[in-house]
Coordinates of N, CA and C in Angstrom, one line a residue:
M1 N 3.3 -16.2 -20.9 CA 5.4 -16.2 -20.7 C 4.8 -15.1 -19.4
L2 N 4.3 -13.5 -19.8 CA 4.3 -12.9 -18.7 C 4.1 -13.3 -17.1
C3 N 3.0 -14.5 -16.9 CA 2.7 -15.1 -15.9 C 2.9 -15.8 -15.4
E4 N 4.0 -17.0 -16.1 CA 5.0 -18.4 -16.1 C 6.1 -17.4 -14.8
A5 N 6.7 -16.4 -16.6 CA 7.6 -14.9 -15.6 C 7.7 -14.6 -14.4
S6 N 6.5 -14.0 -14.3 CA 5.9 -12.9 -12.6 C 5.7 -14.6 -11.3
Q7 N 5.7 -15.4 -11.8 CA 5.0 -16.0 -10.7 C 6.6 -17.3 -10.1
S8 N 7.4 -17.2 -11.4 CA 8.8 -17.0 -11.3 C 9.2 -16.5 -10.5
I9 N 9.4 -14.8 -10.7 CA 10.2 -14.4 -9.4 C 9.3 -14.5 -7.8
V10 N 8.1 -14.8 -7.7 CA 7.4 -14.4 -6.8 C 8.0 -15.3 -6.1
N11 N 8.2 -16.6 -6.9 CA 9.7 -17.8 -6.1 C 9.6 -18.2 -5.9
N12 N 10.6 -17.8 -6.1 CA 12.1 -17.2 -6.1 C 12.9 -15.8 -5.0
T13 N 12.3 -15.4 -5.3 CA 11.0 -14.3 -3.6 C 11.3 -15.0 -2.1
L14 N 10.4 -15.6 -2.8 CA 10.0 -15.9 -1.4 C 10.5 -17.1 -1.4
F15 N 11.5 -18.2 -1.8 CA 12.1 -18.7 -1.4 C 13.3 -19.0 -1.2
N16 N 13.9 -17.2 -1.3 CA 15.7 -16.7 -1.0 C 14.8 -15.9 0.1
F17 N 13.5 -16.1 0.9 CA 12.9 -14.7 2.0 C 13.1 -16.0 3.3
N18 N 12.5 -17.6 2.5 CA 13.0 -18.4 4.1 C 13.8 -19.3 3.9
E19 N 15.1 -18.4 2.7 CA 16.1 -19.5 3.2 C 17.2 -17.7 4.8
T20 N 16.6 -16.9 4.4 CA 16.9 -15.3 4.8 C 17.2 -16.0 6.7
I21 N 18.7 -15.6 6.7 CA 18.6 -16.1 9.2 C 18.2 -14.7 9.1
L22 N 17.9 -14.0 10.7 CA 17.8 -12.6 11.2 C 18.8 -12.8 11.8
V23 N 19.9 -12.8 12.0 CA 20.9 -12.6 12.5 C 21.2 -11.4 13.9
T24 N 21.5 -11.1 14.7 CA 21.2 -9.7 16.6 C 22.2 -10.3 17.3
A25 N 22.9 -9.1 17.3 CA 24.1 -9.7 18.8 C 22.9 -9.8 20.6
L26 N 21.5 -8.8 20.0 CA 21.1 -9.0 20.9 C 20.4 -9.7 21.3
V27 N 19.4 -10.5 22.5 CA 17.9 -10.9 22.2 C 16.7 -9.7 21.7
L28 N 15.8 -10.2 20.7 CA 14.7 -8.5 20.5 C 13.3 -9.5 21.5
S29 N 13.5 -8.3 21.5 CA 11.3 -8.2 21.9 C 10.2 -9.0 20.9
R30 N 9.4 -9.3 21.5 CA 8.7 -9.4 20.5 C 7.9 -8.4 19.6
A31 N 7.6 -6.8 20.1 CA 7.7 -6.7 19.1 C 8.5 -5.9 19.0
S32 N 10.1 -5.8 18.8 CA 11.5 -5.4 17.8 C 11.9 -6.9 16.8
F33 N 11.1 -7.6 16.7 CA 11.3 -8.5 16.0 C 10.3 -8.5 15.6
K34 N 9.1 -8.4 15.7 CA 7.6 -8.1 15.2 C 8.0 -6.2 13.5
S35 N 8.7 -5.3 14.5 CA 8.9 -4.5 13.9 C 9.2 -4.5 11.8
Q36 N 11.0 -4.9 12.2 CA 12.3 -5.7 11.6 C 11.2 -6.6 10.4
I37 N 10.3 -7.2 11.3 CA 9.9 -8.6 10.0 C 8.6 -7.4 8.9
E38 N 8.0 -6.7 9.8 CA 7.4 -6.0 8.5 C 8.1 -5.0 8.3
V39 N 9.4 -4.6 8.3 CA 10.1 -4.0 7.0 C 11.1 -5.2 5.9
I40 N 11.1 -5.7 7.2 CA 11.8 -6.7 5.9 C 10.5 -7.1 4.8
I41 N 9.2 -7.6 5.7 CA 8.5 -7.6 3.9 C 8.4 -6.8 3.9
S42 N 8.5 -5.1 4.3 CA 7.7 -4.6 3.6 C 8.6 -3.9 1.8
Q43 N 10.1 -4.5 2.5 CA 10.6 -4.3 1.3 C 11.2 -4.8 0.6
L44 N 10.3 -6.2 0.3 CA 9.8 -7.5 -0.1 C 9.2 -7.3 -1.0
I45 N 8.4 -6.7 -0.8 CA 7.1 -6.5 -1.2 C 7.2 -5.1 -2.6
D46 N 8.1 -4.2 -2.7 CA 8.1 -3.3 -3.1 C 9.2 -3.7 -3.8
L47 N 10.1 -4.3 -3.8 CA 11.1 -6.0 -4.3 C 10.5 -6.2 -5.9
V48 N 9.7 -6.4 -5.2 CA 9.5 -8.0 -6.6 C 8.6 -7.4 -7.9
P49 N 7.6 -6.1 -7.5 CA 7.4 -6.1 -9.2 C 8.6 -4.9 -10.1
L50 N 9.8 -3.8 -9.0 CA 10.1 -3.5 -9.7 C 11.5 -5.1 -10.4
D51 N 11.5 -6.3 -9.5 CA 12.4 -7.3 -10.2 C 11.4 -7.6 -12.1
F52 N 10.2 -8.1 -11.2 CA 9.3 -8.6 -12.7 C 9.6 -7.4 -14.0
R53 N 9.8 -6.2 -13.4 CA 9.8 -4.9 -14.6 C 11.2 -5.3 -15.1
R54 N 12.0 -5.0 -14.8 CA 13.2 -5.2 -14.8 C 13.2 -6.5 -15.8
T55 N 13.0 -7.6 -15.7 CA 13.0 -9.1 -16.2 C 12.4 -8.9 -18.2
I56 N 11.0 -7.5 -17.5 CA 10.5 -7.1 -19.2 C 10.7 -6.8 -19.8
I57 N 12.1 -5.9 -19.1 CA 12.8 -4.6 -20.0 C 13.9 -5.2 -20.4
F58 N 15.0 -6.0 -19.0 CA 16.1 -6.8 -20.3 C 15.6 -8.2 -20.9
T59 N 14.8 -8.6 -21.3 CA 13.3 -9.2 -22.2 C 13.8 -8.2 -23.4
T60 N 12.9 -7.0 -23.5 CA 12.8 -6.8 -24.3 C 13.8 -6.1 -24.9
E61 N 14.6 -5.3 -24.4 CA 15.8 -4.2 -24.5 C 16.8 -5.5 -26.5
A62 N 17.3 -7.0 -25.2 CA 17.5 -8.1 -25.9 C 16.7 -8.1 -26.8
I63 N 15.9 -8.4 -27.4 CA 15.6 -9.2 -29.0 C 15.7 -7.8 -28.9
Q64 N 15.3 -6.8 -28.9 CA 15.1 -5.3 -29.6 C 16.7 -5.2 -30.8
S65 N 18.1 -5.4 -29.5 CA 19.3 -5.3 -29.3 C 19.5 -6.0 -30.8
N66 N 18.7 -8.0 -30.7 CA 20.1 -9.0 -31.5 C 19.1 -8.5 -33.3
L67 N 17.6 -6.9 -33.0 CA 16.9 -7.2 -34.2 C 16.3 -8.5 -34.7
I68 N 15.8 -8.9 -33.2 CA 14.6 -9.7 -34.3 C 13.3 -8.9 -34.4
P69 N 12.5 -9.2 -35.7 CA 11.2 -8.9 -36.0 C 10.6 -8.8 -35.7
T70 N 9.4 -8.2 -35.2 CA 8.4 -8.3 -34.2 C 7.5 -9.7 -35.1
A71 N 5.5 -10.1 -35.0 CA 4.8 -10.4 -35.9 C 4.6 -9.5 -36.4
F72 N 4.9 -8.4 -35.7 CA 3.2 -7.8 -36.4 C 4.2 -6.5 -37.6
N73 N 5.4 -6.7 -37.3 CA 6.2 -5.9 -38.7 C 6.7 -3.9 -38.0
T74 N 5.7 -4.1 -36.5 CA 5.5 -2.8 -35.8 C 7.3 -2.3 -36.2
D75 N 8.6 -2.9 -36.2 CA 9.9 -2.3 -35.5 C 10.3 -2.5 -37.4
W76 N 10.5 -3.1 -38.1 CA 10.7 -3.1 -39.3 C 10.1 -3.3 -40.6
F77 N 10.6 -3.2 -41.7 CA 9.2 -3.7 -42.8 C 10.9 -4.5 -43.4
I78 N 9.5 -5.6 -44.0 CA 10.7 -6.5 -44.9 C 10.6 -6.8 -46.0
E79 N 11.5 -6.4 -46.8 CA 11.4 -6.2 -48.3 C 11.5 -8.1 -48.7
Y80 N 10.5 -8.9 -49.8 CA 11.2 -9.1 -50.4 C 12.1 -9.2 -51.7
G81 N 13.1 -10.1 -52.0 CA 13.4 -9.9 -53.1 C 13.3 -11.0 -53.8
N82 N 13.8 -10.3 -55.3 CA 13.3 -11.1 -56.6 C 14.9 -12.2 -56.8
A83 N 14.3 -12.7 -57.6 CA 16.0 -13.3 -58.6 C 16.9 -12.3 -59.4
S84 N 15.9 -11.0 -59.6 CA 17.9 -10.4 -60.0 C 18.5 -10.3 -58.9
N85 N 17.8 -10.0 -57.3 CA 19.1 -9.8 -56.5 C 19.4 -10.9 -55.7
D86 N 19.2 -11.4 -56.5 CA 19.2 -12.9 -55.7 C 18.3 -13.5 -54.5
Y87 N 17.4 -12.9 -54.9 CA 15.9 -13.2 -53.0 C 16.2 -12.9 -52.1
L88 N 17.1 -11.3 -52.1 CA 17.5 -10.7 -51.0 C 16.7 -10.4 -50.1
L89 N 17.1 -10.7 -49.0 CA 15.4 -10.8 -47.6 C 16.5 -8.6 -46.7
R90 N 15.9 -7.7 -47.3 CA 16.1 -6.0 -46.4 C 15.1 -5.7 -45.6
F91 N 15.5 -5.3 -44.3 CA 15.6 -5.3 -43.1 C 14.6 -3.6 -42.8
I92 N 14.2 -2.8 -43.2 CA 14.0 -1.0 -42.8 C 13.0 -1.0 -42.6
P93 N 13.8 0.1 -41.4 CA 13.2 0.1 -39.8 C 12.0 0.7 -39.8
R94 N 11.0 0.9 -39.5 CA 10.2 1.5 -39.6 C 10.7 2.8 -38.7
F95 N 9.9 3.9 -38.9 CA 10.1 4.7 -38.6 C 7.9 5.4 -37.7
Y96 N 8.4 6.5 -36.5 CA 7.3 7.3 -36.3 C 7.3 7.9 -36.1
N97 N 6.0 8.8 -35.4 CA 5.7 10.6 -35.3 C 7.0 11.2 -36.4
N98 N 6.3 11.0 -37.4 CA 6.7 12.2 -38.9 C 7.9 11.9 -38.9
G99 N 8.1 10.6 -39.0 CA 9.5 10.2 -39.2 C 10.7 11.2 -38.8
T100 N 10.4 10.8 -37.2 CA 11.1 11.8 -36.8 C 12.2 10.2 -35.0
C101 N 11.3 9.0 -35.2 CA 12.0 8.1 -34.5 C 11.6 7.1 -34.7
N102 N 13.3 6.1 -34.7 CA 12.5 4.9 -35.2 C 12.9 3.4 -34.4
C103 N 12.9 2.9 -35.0 CA 13.0 1.1 -33.3 C 14.3 1.0 -33.2
V104 N 15.8 1.9 -34.4 CA 16.5 0.9 -33.9 C 17.8 2.1 -32.8
V105 N 16.6 2.4 -33.2 CA 17.9 4.3 -31.9 C 17.3 4.5 -31.1
S106 N 15.4 3.7 -31.0 CA 15.2 4.0 -29.6 C 14.1 3.0 -29.5
S107 N 13.5 2.3 -28.2 CA 12.8 0.9 -28.4 C 12.0 2.0 -27.3
T108 N 10.8 3.5 -27.2 CA 10.2 4.0 -27.5 C 9.5 4.2 -28.4
C109 N 9.6 4.4 -29.4 CA 9.1 5.6 -30.3 C 7.5 4.6 -31.0
Q110 N 6.6 5.6 -30.9 CA 5.3 5.4 -30.3 C 4.1 6.1 -31.5
E111 N 3.0 6.1 -31.9 CA 2.5 7.1 -32.1 C 1.0 5.6 -32.5
P112 N 0.0 7.1 -32.2 CA -1.2 6.1 -32.1 C -1.7 5.4 -32.4
L113 N -2.2 4.3 -32.2 CA -3.1 3.7 -33.4 C -4.2 3.3 -33.5
Q114 N -3.8 3.0 -35.4 CA -4.9 3.3 -36.2 C -5.4 2.0 -36.6
I115 N -6.9 2.1 -36.8 CA -7.9 0.9 -38.0 C -8.1 0.7 -39.0
G116 N -8.0 0.8 -40.2 CA -9.1 1.0 -41.6 C -8.0 2.5 -41.7
P117 N -8.9 3.5 -41.7 CA -9.0 4.8 -42.8 C -8.4 5.4 -42.5
P118 N -7.3 6.1 -42.2 CA -6.0 6.9 -42.1 C -6.6 7.6 -40.6
D119 N -8.1 8.5 -41.2 CA -8.8 9.4 -39.9 C -9.2 8.3 -38.4
L120 N -9.2 7.1 -38.1 CA -10.0 6.2 -37.2 C -8.0 6.2 -36.4
I121 N -8.4 6.4 -35.1 CA -7.9 6.8 -34.6 C -7.8 5.8 -33.1
L122 N -7.8 4.9 -32.6 CA -8.5 5.1 -31.4 C -7.3 4.7 -30.1
P123 N -8.1 6.3 -29.3 CA -7.9 7.3 -28.4 C -7.1 5.9 -27.2
G124 N -5.9 6.7 -26.5 CA -5.3 5.8 -25.6 C -4.9 4.5 -25.9
L125 N -4.7 4.2 -27.0 CA -4.0 2.8 -27.6 C -2.6 3.7 -28.1
V126 N -1.8 2.5 -28.1 CA -0.4 3.0 -28.9 C 0.2 1.8 -30.1
V127 N 1.1 1.6 -31.2 CA 1.6 1.1 -31.5 C 2.8 1.4 -31.9
A128 N 3.7 0.6 -31.0 CA 5.2 1.2 -30.6 C 6.4 -0.1 -31.7
C129 N 7.2 0.4 -31.6 CA 8.4 -0.7 -31.5 C 7.9 -2.4 -31.8
S130 N 7.5 -2.6 -29.7 CA 7.2 -4.0 -29.6 C 6.5 -4.0 -28.9
P131 N 5.1 -5.5 -29.0 CA 3.3 -5.1 -28.8 C 3.5 -5.4 -27.6
I132 N 4.7 -5.2 -26.2 CA 5.1 -5.5 -26.0 C 4.5 -3.6 -25.1
N133 N 6.1 -3.5 -25.4 CA 6.2 -2.0 -25.1 C 4.3 -1.4 -25.7
G134 N 3.7 -1.0 -26.9 CA 2.3 -0.3 -27.4 C 1.2 -1.0 -25.5
L135 N 1.3 -1.9 -25.1 CA 0.4 -2.6 -24.3 C 1.3 -1.6 -23.5
R136 N 2.3 -1.4 -22.9 CA 2.5 -0.3 -21.2 C 2.2 1.1 -21.6
M137 N 2.6 1.3 -23.4 CA 2.6 2.6 -23.1 C 1.3 3.8 -23.4
S138 N -0.2 2.3 -23.6 CA -1.1 2.7 -23.7 C -2.1 3.3 -22.3
T139 N -3.2 3.6 -22.3 CA -3.6 4.5 -21.4 C -4.7 3.8 -21.1
F140 N -5.3 3.5 -22.3 CA -6.5 2.3 -22.2 C -8.0 2.9 -22.3
E141 N -8.2 4.3 -22.4 CA -8.9 5.7 -22.0 C -10.1 4.6 -22.7

């Protein structure tokens, strides 16, 4: 999905660039034309990663704001009901940082990734409200 999104952004940007017309009041020398094109291409190269990041942030924020739980329960704990409460499901927000941050309030909550015993922490890896945010915030030391 991420590769398809990035490829789509690059393709759309190239399409828009190829459809752009350079209009000037004066005839440009070859050096001036080349200089202006280099500036336009440099701006294009700078903007593509920003567009991709904006798309990823928009997608993750839209999912979080709609309270859609992740497959790994990193944002919500689900309590399953029983016959006495008509099998009602309760979604309880996950707290991070010793209870000071939860995914309802902030999408940037995180804590070190622990696997197995409580004292086994994987350095550089974090768990966050969504798996993609956890990967983005990890340093992979």
